[in-house]
Amino acid sequence: MSQKDFFGHKSTIFYQVVKDLNEAVMITDKNSKLVYVNPAWEKIYEYSIDEILGKSPKVISSGFHDEKFYSEMWNSILDPNKRYWQGEVINKSKTGKLIPVLLSISYFCEPNEEFEGFIGIALNLTESKQLQAQVLHQDRLASIGMFASGLAHEIGTPLGVIRGRAELLSIYVQDETTKNTLQIIITQIDRISKLIESLLKITRSSSDLNLKSISYKDVVLEVCSFIERDLKKNDITLDVKDLLDEKVMADYNRCEQIILNFVTNAIYAINVVKKSNPKHQGVLKFSTKVNLNQVELIVSDNGCGISKENLKKLFQPFFTTKEVGEGTGLGLAIVSKLIYEMHGSVRVESEENMGSSFIISLPKA
Ligand SMILES: Nc1ncnc2c1ncn2[C@@H]1O[C@H](COP(=O)(O)OP(=O)(O)OP(=O)(O)O)[C@@H](O)[C@H]1O
Ligand SMILES: [Mg+2]
């Protein structure tokens, strides 16, 4: 039965309503074979109606839920006193995207019992889950920030005294070994001070925020002019041909800091590949995309990419895959805070050994 046939002799208004609904709708017969899915369903799950009709909704199951979960679901749907189930489910689209949805399933039967089956309505929770995660993340950053500002004060003063004394001593001593040792002390103190400074960036208030209409293109081109020499030195090609002149409401200086962070990470990732393959031609690409009332800036590289496991930890403070002493793991945590304060969001798409794309989304000006 085709989807049109399914509604064929039914009200055309009813058909139109279901078809235009923003929520994904699927209807199965009593043997759980799909007889209809609406366009919203096709969009979320990335299957076309033609390839899905007659199949079981199991094609969108993610393997996330156990048998007990499904048996409780079906007990409720088949219970003559309920005929209904509602709950949060994680589905999987055709291309493997995990999609959290609020799913409601009801049993239905035509009065003449000609057709009985099940109707499922799924509300896509992807965005609200991302928002929740972002708020939680910002909360954690705020507590780290509070802890850091206390610590900065307590540690900063004695550190300054130690550094001063070490510098003084190094003027008086003649012995080269002692001089070198003192220099090591000073370098290590500077490292701690830099770390404290980074932690303080997380706590710094957003009162200095200067939101105005700016162009991603201007910021990117300016940052690229700073790093031109670095790119040349590392033999990295810059691609800005898909960079449009779209305007966003943002703080120019913060955007500079954000882009510089992404670029630094990208250069590092490209160099990781170059270590094992010196002929690898690095590419750093900037592009823009308008998405409803947001404009996205996509910063892509063909560096080492990020494993699925690490993707989950990327924006957590102190997460780094760099050698001890090489990175603080605070770059992306700070960047996400800066973007969040400008009412934007950031996400990443990456595949190990292929490269990464960081997508910054800010409100259109
Ligand atoms: N473009 C990228 N390609 C591959 N991995 C990346 C990329 N950007 C970030 N990462 C991964 O995310 C980790 C965290 O990045 P983040 O900028 O927060 O800290 P870091 O670069 O390690 O340290 P710091 O920024 O202090 O130098 C990196 O160590 C790296 O593993
Ligand atoms: Mg970094």
Coordinates of C-alpha atoms and ligand atoms in Angstrom, one line a residue:
M1 CA 0.0 0.0 0.0
S2 CA 1.5 3.4 -0.9
Q3 CA 1.2 6.3 1.5
K4 CA -1.4 8.0 -0.7
D5 CA -3.4 4.8 -0.9
F6 CA -3.3 4.6 2.9
F7 CA -5.1 7.9 3.1
G8 CA -6.8 7.4 -0.2
H9 CA -10.4 7.2 0.9
K10 CA -9.9 9.3 4.1
S11 CA -10.4 13.0 4.6
T12 CA -8.0 15.0 2.5
I13 CA -7.9 17.6 5.3
F14 CA -6.7 15.0 7.8
Y15 CA -4.1 13.9 5.3
Q16 CA -2.9 17.5 4.8
V17 CA -2.7 18.2 8.5
V18 CA -0.5 15.1 9.1
K19 CA 1.6 15.9 6.1
D20 CA 2.3 19.5 7.2
L21 CA 2.9 18.6 10.8
N22 CA 6.3 19.7 12.1
E23 CA 6.6 16.6 14.2
A24 CA 7.6 13.3 12.6
V25 CA 4.6 10.9 12.2
M26 CA 4.8 7.2 11.3
I27 CA 1.9 4.8 11.0
T28 CA 2.2 1.1 11.0
D29 CA -0.2 -1.7 10.4
K30 CA -0.9 -4.2 13.2
N31 CA 2.2 -6.2 12.1
S32 CA 4.4 -3.2 12.7
K33 CA 5.0 -2.6 9.0
L34 CA 5.2 1.1 8.0
V35 CA 2.3 2.2 5.9
Y36 CA 2.9 6.0 6.1
V37 CA 5.5 8.5 7.2
N38 CA 5.1 12.2 6.8
P39 CA 7.7 14.6 5.3
A40 CA 9.0 15.7 8.8
W41 CA 9.7 12.0 9.5
E42 CA 11.7 11.7 6.2
K43 CA 13.7 14.8 7.1
I44 CA 14.6 13.8 10.6
Y45 CA 15.4 10.1 9.8
E46 CA 16.8 10.8 6.3
Y47 CA 14.9 7.9 4.6
S48 CA 12.6 8.6 1.7
I49 CA 9.0 7.3 1.9
D50 CA 9.6 5.0 -1.0
E51 CA 12.5 3.1 0.6
I52 CA 10.8 2.8 4.0
L53 CA 7.2 1.7 3.3
G54 CA 6.6 -1.9 4.3
K55 CA 9.6 -2.0 6.6
S56 CA 9.6 -2.2 10.4
P57 CA 10.3 1.0 12.5
K58 CA 13.2 -1.0 13.9
V59 CA 15.4 0.5 11.1
I60 CA 15.6 3.6 13.2
S61 CA 16.4 1.9 16.4
S62 CA 19.8 2.9 17.7
G63 CA 20.6 -0.1 19.9
F64 CA 20.6 2.3 22.9
H65 CA 17.6 0.7 24.7
D66 CA 17.4 -2.9 26.0
E67 CA 14.7 -5.5 25.6
K68 CA 13.1 -4.6 28.9
F69 CA 12.6 -1.0 27.7
Y70 CA 10.8 -2.2 24.6
S71 CA 8.7 -4.9 26.4
E72 CA 7.5 -2.2 28.9
M73 CA 6.7 0.0 25.9
W74 CA 4.6 -2.6 24.2
N75 CA 2.9 -3.8 27.4
S76 CA 1.6 -0.2 27.8
I77 CA 0.6 0.1 24.1
L78 CA -1.2 -3.2 24.1
D79 CA -2.9 -2.8 27.5
P80 CA -6.6 -2.3 26.6
N81 CA -6.9 0.3 29.4
K82 CA -4.0 2.4 28.1
R83 CA -3.4 1.8 24.4
Y84 CA -0.6 4.4 24.7
W85 CA 3.0 4.9 25.6
Q86 CA 5.1 8.1 25.8
G87 CA 8.8 8.4 26.6
E88 CA 12.2 9.6 25.5
V89 CA 13.9 7.4 22.9
I90 CA 17.2 7.6 21.1
N91 CA 16.7 6.8 17.4
K92 CA 19.2 6.6 14.6
S93 CA 18.9 8.2 11.2
K94 CA 20.0 6.6 7.9
T95 CA 23.4 8.3 8.0
G96 CA 23.9 7.1 11.6
K97 CA 23.1 10.3 13.5
L98 CA 21.7 9.7 17.0
I99 CA 18.4 11.5 17.4
P100 CA 16.8 12.0 20.9
V101 CA 13.0 12.2 20.5
L102 CA 10.0 12.3 22.7
L103 CA 7.9 9.6 21.2
S104 CA 4.2 9.0 21.7
I105 CA 2.7 5.8 20.3
S106 CA -1.0 5.0 20.2
Y107 CA -3.0 2.1 19.0
F108 CA -5.8 2.9 16.7
C109 CA -8.6 0.9 15.0
E110 CA -11.1 2.0 12.4
P111 CA -14.8 1.7 13.6
N112 CA -15.5 -1.1 11.1
E113 CA -12.2 -2.7 12.2
E114 CA -11.1 -2.6 8.6
F115 CA -7.7 -1.3 9.6
E116 CA -5.9 -1.4 12.9
G117 CA -2.4 -0.3 13.7
F118 CA -0.1 2.1 15.5
I119 CA 0.7 5.8 15.2
G120 CA 3.9 7.2 16.5
I121 CA 4.6 10.9 16.8
A122 CA 8.2 12.0 17.5
L123 CA 9.2 15.4 18.8
N124 CA 12.9 16.0 17.9
L125 CA 14.8 16.9 21.1
T126 CA 18.2 17.3 19.6
E127 CA 18.3 21.1 20.0
S128 CA 16.9 21.2 23.5
K129 CA 19.3 18.5 24.6
Q130 CA 22.2 20.4 23.1
L131 CA 21.0 23.5 24.9
Q132 CA 20.7 21.6 28.2
A133 CA 24.2 20.3 27.8
Q134 CA 25.5 23.7 27.0
V135 CA 23.9 25.2 30.1
L136 CA 25.4 22.5 32.2
H137 CA 28.8 23.0 30.6
Q138 CA 28.6 26.8 31.3
D139 CA 27.6 26.0 34.9
R140 CA 30.7 23.9 35.4
L141 CA 32.9 26.5 33.8
A142 CA 31.4 29.1 36.2
S143 CA 32.3 27.0 39.2
I144 CA 35.8 26.4 37.9
G145 CA 36.1 30.1 37.3
M146 CA 35.1 30.9 40.9
F147 CA 37.6 28.4 42.2
A148 CA 40.2 29.8 40.0
S149 CA 39.8 33.4 41.0
G150 CA 40.3 32.5 44.6
L151 CA 43.3 30.3 43.8
A152 CA 44.8 33.0 41.6
H153 CA 44.9 35.4 44.4
E154 CA 46.3 32.9 46.9
I155 CA 48.9 31.5 44.6
G156 CA 49.7 34.6 42.5
T157 CA 51.2 36.6 45.3
P158 CA 53.7 34.0 46.7
L159 CA 54.5 33.0 43.1
G160 CA 55.5 36.6 42.3
V161 CA 57.7 36.7 45.4
I162 CA 59.5 33.4 44.4
R163 CA 60.0 34.7 40.8
G164 CA 61.4 37.9 42.1
R165 CA 63.9 36.2 44.4
A166 CA 64.9 33.7 41.7
E167 CA 65.6 36.6 39.3
L168 CA 67.6 38.5 42.0
L169 CA 69.7 35.4 42.8
S170 CA 70.5 34.8 39.1
I171 CA 72.0 38.3 39.0
Y172 CA 74.4 37.5 41.9
V173 CA 75.4 33.9 41.2
Q174 CA 78.3 33.3 38.8
D175 CA 78.0 29.5 38.5
E176 CA 76.4 28.5 35.2
T177 CA 74.6 25.4 36.5
T178 CA 73.0 27.4 39.3
K179 CA 72.1 30.2 36.9
N180 CA 70.4 27.5 34.6
T181 CA 68.5 26.0 37.5
L182 CA 67.2 29.4 38.5
Q183 CA 66.1 30.0 34.9
I184 CA 64.2 26.7 35.0
I185 CA 62.4 27.9 38.2
I186 CA 61.4 31.2 36.5
T187 CA 60.2 29.4 33.4
Q188 CA 58.1 27.0 35.4
I189 CA 56.6 29.9 37.4
D190 CA 55.7 31.6 34.2
R191 CA 54.0 28.5 33.1
I192 CA 51.8 28.4 36.2
S193 CA 51.1 32.1 35.8
K194 CA 49.9 31.5 32.3
L195 CA 47.7 28.7 33.4
I196 CA 46.1 30.9 36.1
E197 CA 45.6 33.6 33.5
S198 CA 43.8 31.2 31.2
L199 CA 41.6 30.0 34.1
L200 CA 40.8 33.6 34.9
K201 CA 39.6 34.1 31.4
I202 CA 36.8 31.6 32.1
T203 CA 35.6 33.6 35.1
R204 CA 36.0 37.1 33.5
S205 CA 32.6 38.8 33.4
S206 CA 30.9 39.5 30.2
S207 CA 30.4 43.2 31.0
D208 CA 33.1 44.2 28.5
L209 CA 31.0 42.6 25.8
N210 CA 30.6 44.9 22.8
L211 CA 28.0 43.4 20.6
K212 CA 27.6 45.1 17.2
S213 CA 27.0 44.2 13.6
I214 CA 30.3 42.7 12.3
S215 CA 31.3 40.6 9.3
Y216 CA 32.9 37.2 9.9
K217 CA 34.8 37.8 6.7
D218 CA 36.6 40.9 8.1
V219 CA 37.6 39.1 11.3
V220 CA 38.8 36.0 9.5
L221 CA 40.8 38.0 7.0
E222 CA 42.4 40.0 9.8
V223 CA 43.3 36.9 11.8
C224 CA 44.7 35.3 8.6
S225 CA 46.9 38.3 8.1
F226 CA 48.4 37.7 11.6
I227 CA 49.1 34.1 10.9
E228 CA 50.1 34.3 7.3
R229 CA 53.7 33.5 8.2
D230 CA 52.8 30.6 10.4
L231 CA 50.7 29.1 7.6
K232 CA 53.5 29.5 5.1
K233 CA 56.1 28.1 7.5
N234 CA 53.8 25.0 8.0
D235 CA 53.0 24.8 4.2
I236 CA 49.3 25.1 4.8
T237 CA 47.0 26.4 2.1
L238 CA 44.3 28.9 3.1
D239 CA 40.9 28.6 1.4
V240 CA 38.5 31.5 1.9
K241 CA 36.5 31.3 -1.4
D242 CA 33.3 30.3 0.3
L243 CA 33.5 33.0 2.9
L244 CA 30.5 35.3 2.5
D245 CA 30.2 38.8 3.8
E246 CA 27.3 38.0 6.2
K247 CA 26.8 40.2 9.2
V248 CA 26.4 38.9 12.7
M249 CA 25.8 40.5 16.1
A250 CA 29.1 39.8 17.9
D251 CA 32.1 41.3 19.7
Y252 CA 34.9 41.8 17.2
N253 CA 37.8 41.2 19.7
R254 CA 36.2 38.0 21.0
C255 CA 35.7 36.7 17.5
E256 CA 39.3 37.3 16.8
Q257 CA 40.3 35.4 19.9
I258 CA 37.9 32.5 19.0
I259 CA 39.1 32.2 15.5
L260 CA 42.8 32.4 16.5
N261 CA 42.1 29.5 18.9
F262 CA 40.5 27.3 16.2
V263 CA 43.3 28.2 13.8
T264 CA 46.0 27.3 16.4
N265 CA 44.3 23.9 17.0
A266 CA 44.0 23.3 13.2
I267 CA 47.7 24.0 12.6
Y268 CA 48.6 21.6 15.4
A269 CA 46.3 18.9 14.0
I270 CA 47.7 19.3 10.5
N271 CA 51.3 19.0 11.9
V272 CA 50.3 15.8 13.7
V273 CA 49.6 14.3 10.3
K274 CA 52.8 15.8 8.8
K275 CA 54.9 14.0 11.4
S276 CA 54.1 10.7 9.9
N277 CA 53.5 12.0 6.4
P278 CA 55.7 15.0 5.6
K279 CA 54.2 15.3 2.1
H280 CA 50.7 15.9 3.5
Q281 CA 49.3 19.2 2.1
G282 CA 47.6 21.0 4.9
V283 CA 44.4 23.0 4.1
L284 CA 42.7 25.4 6.4
K285 CA 39.3 26.4 5.1
F286 CA 36.8 29.1 6.2
S287 CA 33.2 29.2 4.9
T288 CA 29.9 30.7 6.0
K289 CA 26.4 29.4 5.8
V290 CA 23.1 31.2 6.7
N291 CA 20.8 29.0 8.8
L292 CA 17.5 30.7 9.5
N293 CA 18.3 33.7 11.8
Q294 CA 21.9 32.4 12.5
V295 CA 25.0 32.7 10.5
E296 CA 27.5 29.8 10.7
L297 CA 31.2 30.1 10.3
I298 CA 32.8 26.8 9.5
V299 CA 36.5 26.4 10.2
S300 CA 37.8 23.2 8.6
D301 CA 41.1 21.5 8.5
N302 CA 42.5 18.3 7.1
G303 CA 44.5 17.4 10.2
C304 CA 44.5 14.3 12.4
G305 CA 40.7 14.6 13.2
I306 CA 39.2 13.6 16.6
S307 CA 38.2 10.2 17.8
K308 CA 34.5 9.5 18.7
E309 CA 35.6 9.1 22.3
N310 CA 37.5 12.4 22.5
L311 CA 34.7 14.3 20.7
K312 CA 32.6 14.0 23.9
K313 CA 35.3 15.6 26.0
L314 CA 36.5 18.3 23.7
F315 CA 35.0 21.3 25.4
Q316 CA 35.7 20.1 28.9
P317 CA 38.3 22.2 30.7
F318 CA 41.8 20.6 30.8
F319 CA 41.0 18.1 28.1
T320 CA 44.1 17.9 25.9
T321 CA 45.9 15.3 23.8
K322 CA 49.0 17.4 23.7
E323 CA 52.2 16.4 25.6
V324 CA 52.4 17.6 29.2
G325 CA 53.5 21.2 29.2
E326 CA 52.4 21.8 25.5
G327 CA 48.8 22.6 26.0
T328 CA 46.5 23.6 28.9
G329 CA 43.3 22.1 27.4
L330 CA 41.5 25.3 28.2
G331 CA 41.4 26.8 24.7
L332 CA 38.1 25.3 23.6
A333 CA 36.5 25.7 27.1
I334 CA 37.2 29.4 26.9
V335 CA 36.0 29.6 23.3
S336 CA 32.7 27.9 24.2
K337 CA 32.2 30.4 27.0
L338 CA 32.9 33.4 24.8
I339 CA 30.5 32.1 22.1
Y340 CA 27.8 31.3 24.6
E341 CA 28.0 34.8 26.0
M342 CA 27.4 36.2 22.5
H343 CA 24.2 34.1 22.4
G344 CA 25.8 31.7 20.0
S345 CA 26.7 28.0 19.9
V346 CA 29.5 25.9 18.7
R347 CA 29.7 22.3 17.5
V348 CA 32.2 20.1 15.9
E349 CA 32.1 17.5 13.1
S350 CA 35.2 15.3 12.8
E351 CA 36.4 12.0 11.7
E352 CA 39.7 10.5 12.8
N353 CA 42.5 10.8 10.2
M354 CA 40.3 12.9 7.9
G355 CA 40.0 16.3 9.6
S356 CA 37.7 18.5 11.6
S357 CA 35.2 21.3 11.2
F358 CA 34.3 23.6 14.0
I359 CA 31.0 25.4 13.4
I360 CA 30.3 28.6 15.2
S361 CA 26.7 29.9 15.0
L362 CA 25.9 33.5 15.9
P363 CA 22.8 35.6 15.6
K364 CA 22.3 37.3 12.2
A365 CA 22.7 41.1 12.5
Ligands
LIG1 N1 41.2 21.0 14.8 C1 41.5 20.0 15.6 N2 41.8 18.8 15.1 C2 42.1 17.7 15.9 N3 42.0 17.8 17.3 C3 41.6 19.0 17.8 C4 41.3 20.1 17.0 N4 41.0 21.1 17.9 C5 41.0 20.6 19.1 N5 41.4 19.3 19.1 C6 41.5 18.4 20.3 O1 40.9 19.0 21.4 C7 41.9 19.2 22.4 C8 41.5 20.3 23.3 O2 41.7 21.5 22.6 P1 41.9 22.9 23.4 O3 42.2 24.0 22.4 O4 40.9 23.1 24.4 O5 43.3 22.6 24.2 P2 44.7 22.4 23.6 O6 44.8 22.9 22.2 O7 45.1 20.9 23.9 O8 45.6 23.3 24.6 P3 45.8 24.9 24.4 O9 44.6 25.4 23.7 O10 46.0 25.3 25.8 O11 47.1 25.0 23.7 C9 43.2 19.2 21.8 O12 44.3 18.7 22.6 C10 43.0 18.2 20.6 O13 43.1 16.9 21.0
MG2 MG 44.1 24.9 21.8

